[in-house]
Amino acid sequence: MEPLEFLTEGQVYEVLLVTRSNVTPVGVVRKGNRLFFKLFGGRSAEELKEHPYASIQVTNDAELLVKLGLNLPVSLEFAEGNRFRWVKGLPGFYGMVDIREEPYEDDLGKTTVLACSLEPGGIIEGMLPPKPFSRADCALVEMAVDLTRLIVAVKAGKREPSLKLGRRIEENYSLYLRFGGGSKTAERIVAWSRELLERIL
Ligand SMILES: Cc1cc2nc3c(=O)[nH]c(=O)nc-3n(C[C@H](O)[C@H](O)[C@H](O)COP(=O)(O)O)c2cc1C
């Protein structure tokens, strides 16, 4: 079995990136037999510069992805072997990471990103519970991604982009509630977003 055969080329998939001592959600895109992703700073980027080996693992737990992205506490068990570490029980693969620093510009300004790619060198065995994704899950993930951008936008004093992100978080929160979502994490995201926006208004 080809490790990446289930990933449609060109689509962004949200997965877990496990480095030497960190785990973070990351959006990956498959091209051929490699996965490409970008890190906008953070601990994982620093760790990959020192030790370019990582595991990429799949979860269908939106709360887990979101909590890890916002550095909220989660309980996970890890295992490790020669150069690699991974979350016990989740399927995925490991490999050496090719890294390159690149200039990057968007409406939040100019920055440097770590452009990474990984070709699976081995498979991590695991099993996911039979839990389909829900529309509430999708809305929650959107809220969390926008919040991580809002944190950067507010820090950089970018008023218009901040307001736009804040509006989108509110819209996705309405959808989240309409789709039956009701987690504390979603409430925390909206509260956090409102607090950040007060600073820039
Ligand atoms: C679902 C989700 C996907 C994310 N994808 C990325 C990504 O692809 N690249 C990135 O730099 N940050 C991404 N983030 C934001 C990081 O998780 C966040 O900035 C984190 O604090 C940085 O992680 P680290 O310091 O633990 O490495 C994502 C966040 C969420 C919630």
CSV table of C-alpha atoms in Angstrom, one decimal, residues 6-194:
chain,number,residue,atom,x,y,z
A,6,PHE,CA,-5.8,8.3,0.2
A,7,LEU,CA,-4.7,11.9,-0.2
A,8,THR,CA,-6.1,13.8,-3.2
A,9,GLU,CA,-3.3,15.9,-4.8
A,10,GLY,CA,-3.7,19.6,-4.3
A,11,GLN,CA,-6.1,19.5,-1.3
A,12,VAL,CA,-5.1,20.8,2.1
A,13,TYR,CA,-5.5,18.2,4.8
A,14,GLU,CA,-5.2,19.0,8.5
A,15,VAL,CA,-2.9,16.5,10.2
A,16,LEU,CA,-0.6,16.4,13.3
A,17,LEU,CA,3.1,17.1,12.9
A,18,VAL,CA,5.1,15.4,15.6
A,19,THR,CA,8.7,16.7,16.1
A,20,ARG,CA,11.3,15.9,18.8
A,21,SER,CA,9.3,17.4,21.7
A,22,ASN,CA,6.3,19.1,20.1
A,23,VAL,CA,3.1,18.2,18.3
A,24,THR,CA,1.1,20.8,16.3
A,25,PRO,CA,-1.6,20.8,13.6
A,26,VAL,CA,-0.4,21.5,10.2
A,27,GLY,CA,-2.1,21.8,6.7
A,28,VAL,CA,-0.4,19.5,4.2
A,29,VAL,CA,-0.7,19.2,0.5
A,30,ARG,CA,0.4,16.1,-1.4
A,31,LYS,CA,2.4,16.4,-4.7
A,32,GLY,CA,3.4,12.9,-6.0
A,33,ASN,CA,4.9,11.0,-3.1
A,34,ARG,CA,5.7,14.0,-1.0
A,35,LEU,CA,3.8,16.1,1.5
A,36,PHE,CA,4.4,19.9,1.5
A,37,PHE,CA,3.6,22.2,4.4
A,38,LYS,CA,4.6,25.7,5.7
A,39,LEU,CA,5.5,26.7,9.2
A,40,PHE,CA,5.1,30.3,10.2
A,41,GLY,CA,7.6,30.2,13.1
A,42,GLY,CA,6.8,28.4,16.3
A,43,ARG,CA,8.4,25.6,18.2
A,44,SER,CA,8.0,22.9,15.6
A,45,ALA,CA,9.9,25.0,13.0
A,46,GLU,CA,12.8,25.6,15.5
A,47,GLU,CA,12.9,21.9,16.3
A,48,LEU,CA,12.9,20.9,12.6
A,49,LYS,CA,15.9,23.2,12.0
A,50,GLU,CA,17.8,21.3,14.7
A,51,HIS,CA,16.5,17.8,13.9
A,52,PRO,CA,14.7,17.4,10.6
A,53,TYR,CA,12.8,14.2,11.3
A,54,ALA,CA,9.0,14.1,11.9
A,55,SER,CA,5.9,12.1,12.0
A,56,ILE,CA,2.7,13.1,10.3
A,57,GLN,CA,-0.4,11.5,11.8
A,58,VAL,CA,-4.1,11.5,11.1
A,59,THR,CA,-6.9,12.2,13.5
A,60,ASN,CA,-10.6,12.7,13.0
A,61,ASP,CA,-10.8,14.5,16.3
A,62,ALA,CA,-11.4,18.2,15.5
A,63,GLU,CA,-11.2,19.2,19.2
A,64,LEU,CA,-7.7,17.6,19.4
A,65,LEU,CA,-6.4,19.5,16.3
A,66,VAL,CA,-7.9,22.8,17.6
A,67,LYS,CA,-6.6,22.4,21.1
A,68,LEU,CA,-3.1,21.6,19.9
A,69,GLY,CA,-3.2,24.6,17.6
A,70,LEU,CA,-4.1,26.9,20.4
A,71,ASN,CA,-1.8,25.3,22.9
A,72,LEU,CA,-4.7,24.2,25.2
A,73,PRO,CA,-4.0,21.1,27.3
A,74,VAL,CA,-4.6,17.7,25.8
A,75,SER,CA,-3.7,14.2,27.0
A,76,LEU,CA,-1.8,12.2,24.5
A,77,GLU,CA,0.6,9.3,24.9
A,78,PHE,CA,3.8,9.3,22.8
A,79,ALA,CA,6.2,6.5,21.7
A,80,GLU,CA,9.6,6.9,20.2
A,81,GLY,CA,12.2,5.1,18.2
A,82,ASN,CA,15.2,5.8,16.3
A,83,ARG,CA,15.1,9.6,15.5
A,84,PHE,CA,11.3,9.7,15.5
A,85,ARG,CA,8.5,10.3,18.0
A,86,TRP,CA,4.8,9.7,17.4
A,87,VAL,CA,1.4,9.7,19.1
A,88,LYS,CA,0.5,6.2,20.2
A,89,GLY,CA,-2.5,4.7,18.3
A,90,LEU,CA,-2.9,7.2,15.5
A,91,PRO,CA,-2.1,6.1,11.9
A,92,GLY,CA,0.4,8.0,9.8
A,93,PHE,CA,4.0,7.9,8.6
A,94,TYR,CA,7.4,9.3,9.4
A,95,GLY,CA,10.3,10.6,7.4
A,96,MET,CA,13.1,13.0,7.0
A,97,VAL,CA,11.9,16.6,6.4
A,98,ASP,CA,13.4,18.8,3.8
A,99,ILE,CA,13.4,22.4,4.9
A,100,ARG,CA,13.9,25.8,3.2
A,101,GLU,CA,13.4,29.3,4.6
A,102,GLU,CA,11.4,31.4,2.2
A,103,PRO,CA,10.1,35.0,2.2
A,104,TYR,CA,6.3,35.2,2.4
A,105,GLU,CA,3.9,38.0,2.1
A,106,ASP,CA,0.1,38.3,2.7
A,107,ASP,CA,-2.3,40.9,4.1
A,108,LEU,CA,-0.7,40.6,7.5
A,109,GLY,CA,2.7,41.7,6.2
A,110,LYS,CA,6.1,40.2,5.3
A,111,THR,CA,7.6,37.3,7.1
A,112,THR,CA,9.8,34.3,6.6
A,113,VAL,CA,8.3,30.8,6.5
A,114,LEU,CA,9.9,27.4,6.8
A,115,ALA,CA,8.8,25.6,3.6
A,116,CYS,CA,8.9,21.9,4.4
A,117,SER,CA,8.4,18.6,2.6
A,118,LEU,CA,8.4,15.0,3.7
A,119,GLU,CA,8.5,11.8,1.8
A,120,PRO,CA,7.2,9.0,4.0
A,121,GLY,CA,10.0,6.6,5.0
A,122,GLY,CA,7.9,4.3,7.0
A,123,ILE,CA,4.3,3.7,8.2
A,124,ILE,CA,3.0,4.2,11.7
A,125,GLU,CA,0.3,1.7,12.5
A,126,GLY,CA,-2.9,3.0,14.2
A,127,MET,CA,-6.6,3.0,14.2
A,128,LEU,CA,-9.2,5.7,14.1
A,129,PRO,CA,-12.6,5.3,15.8
A,130,PRO,CA,-15.5,5.2,13.4
A,131,LYS,CA,-16.3,8.9,13.9
A,132,PRO,CA,-17.2,10.8,10.7
A,133,PHE,CA,-16.4,14.5,10.4
A,134,SER,CA,-19.3,16.8,11.1
A,135,ARG,CA,-20.1,20.2,9.7
A,136,ALA,CA,-19.7,21.5,13.3
A,137,ASP,CA,-16.1,20.1,13.3
A,138,CYS,CA,-15.3,22.0,10.0
A,139,ALA,CA,-16.6,25.3,11.5
A,140,LEU,CA,-14.6,24.7,14.7
A,141,VAL,CA,-11.4,24.1,12.7
A,142,GLU,CA,-12.0,27.3,10.6
A,143,MET,CA,-12.5,29.3,13.8
A,144,ALA,CA,-9.3,28.0,15.3
A,145,VAL,CA,-7.2,28.7,12.2
A,146,ASP,CA,-8.6,32.2,12.0
A,147,LEU,CA,-7.9,32.8,15.7
A,148,THR,CA,-4.2,31.9,15.2
A,149,ARG,CA,-4.1,34.5,12.4
A,150,LEU,CA,-6.0,37.0,14.4
A,151,ILE,CA,-3.4,36.7,17.2
A,152,VAL,CA,-0.7,37.6,14.6
A,153,ALA,CA,-2.8,40.4,13.0
A,154,VAL,CA,-3.5,42.1,16.4
A,155,LYS,CA,0.1,41.9,17.4
A,156,ALA,CA,1.1,43.5,14.1
A,157,GLY,CA,-1.5,46.3,14.6
A,158,LYS,CA,-3.3,45.4,11.4
A,159,ARG,CA,-6.8,46.8,12.0
A,160,GLU,CA,-8.7,45.8,8.8
A,161,PRO,CA,-7.5,42.2,8.5
A,162,SER,CA,-8.1,41.8,12.3
A,163,LEU,CA,-11.7,43.0,11.9
A,164,LYS,CA,-12.3,40.7,9.0
A,165,LEU,CA,-10.9,37.7,10.9
A,166,GLY,CA,-13.0,38.6,13.9
A,167,ARG,CA,-16.2,38.7,11.7
A,168,ARG,CA,-15.4,35.4,10.2
A,169,ILE,CA,-14.9,33.8,13.6
A,170,GLU,CA,-18.3,35.1,14.7
A,171,GLU,CA,-19.9,33.7,11.4
A,172,ASN,CA,-18.3,30.3,11.9
A,173,TYR,CA,-19.4,30.3,15.5
A,174,SER,CA,-23.1,30.9,14.4
A,175,LEU,CA,-22.7,28.0,11.9
A,176,TYR,CA,-21.0,25.8,14.6
A,177,LEU,CA,-24.0,26.4,17.0
A,178,ARG,CA,-26.5,25.8,14.1
A,179,PHE,CA,-24.8,22.5,13.3
A,180,GLY,CA,-25.2,21.3,16.8
A,181,GLY,CA,-21.7,22.2,18.2
A,182,GLY,CA,-21.5,23.0,21.9
A,183,SER,CA,-17.9,22.7,23.1
A,184,LYS,CA,-16.1,24.8,25.7
A,185,THR,CA,-13.3,25.2,23.2
A,186,ALA,CA,-15.5,27.0,20.7
A,187,GLU,CA,-16.7,29.4,23.5
A,188,ARG,CA,-13.1,30.1,24.4
A,189,ILE,CA,-12.2,30.9,20.8
A,190,VAL,CA,-15.0,33.5,20.5
A,191,ALA,CA,-14.2,35.0,23.9
A,192,TRP,CA,-10.5,35.2,23.0
A,193,SER,CA,-11.3,36.7,19.6
A,194,ARG,CA,-13.6,39.4,21.2
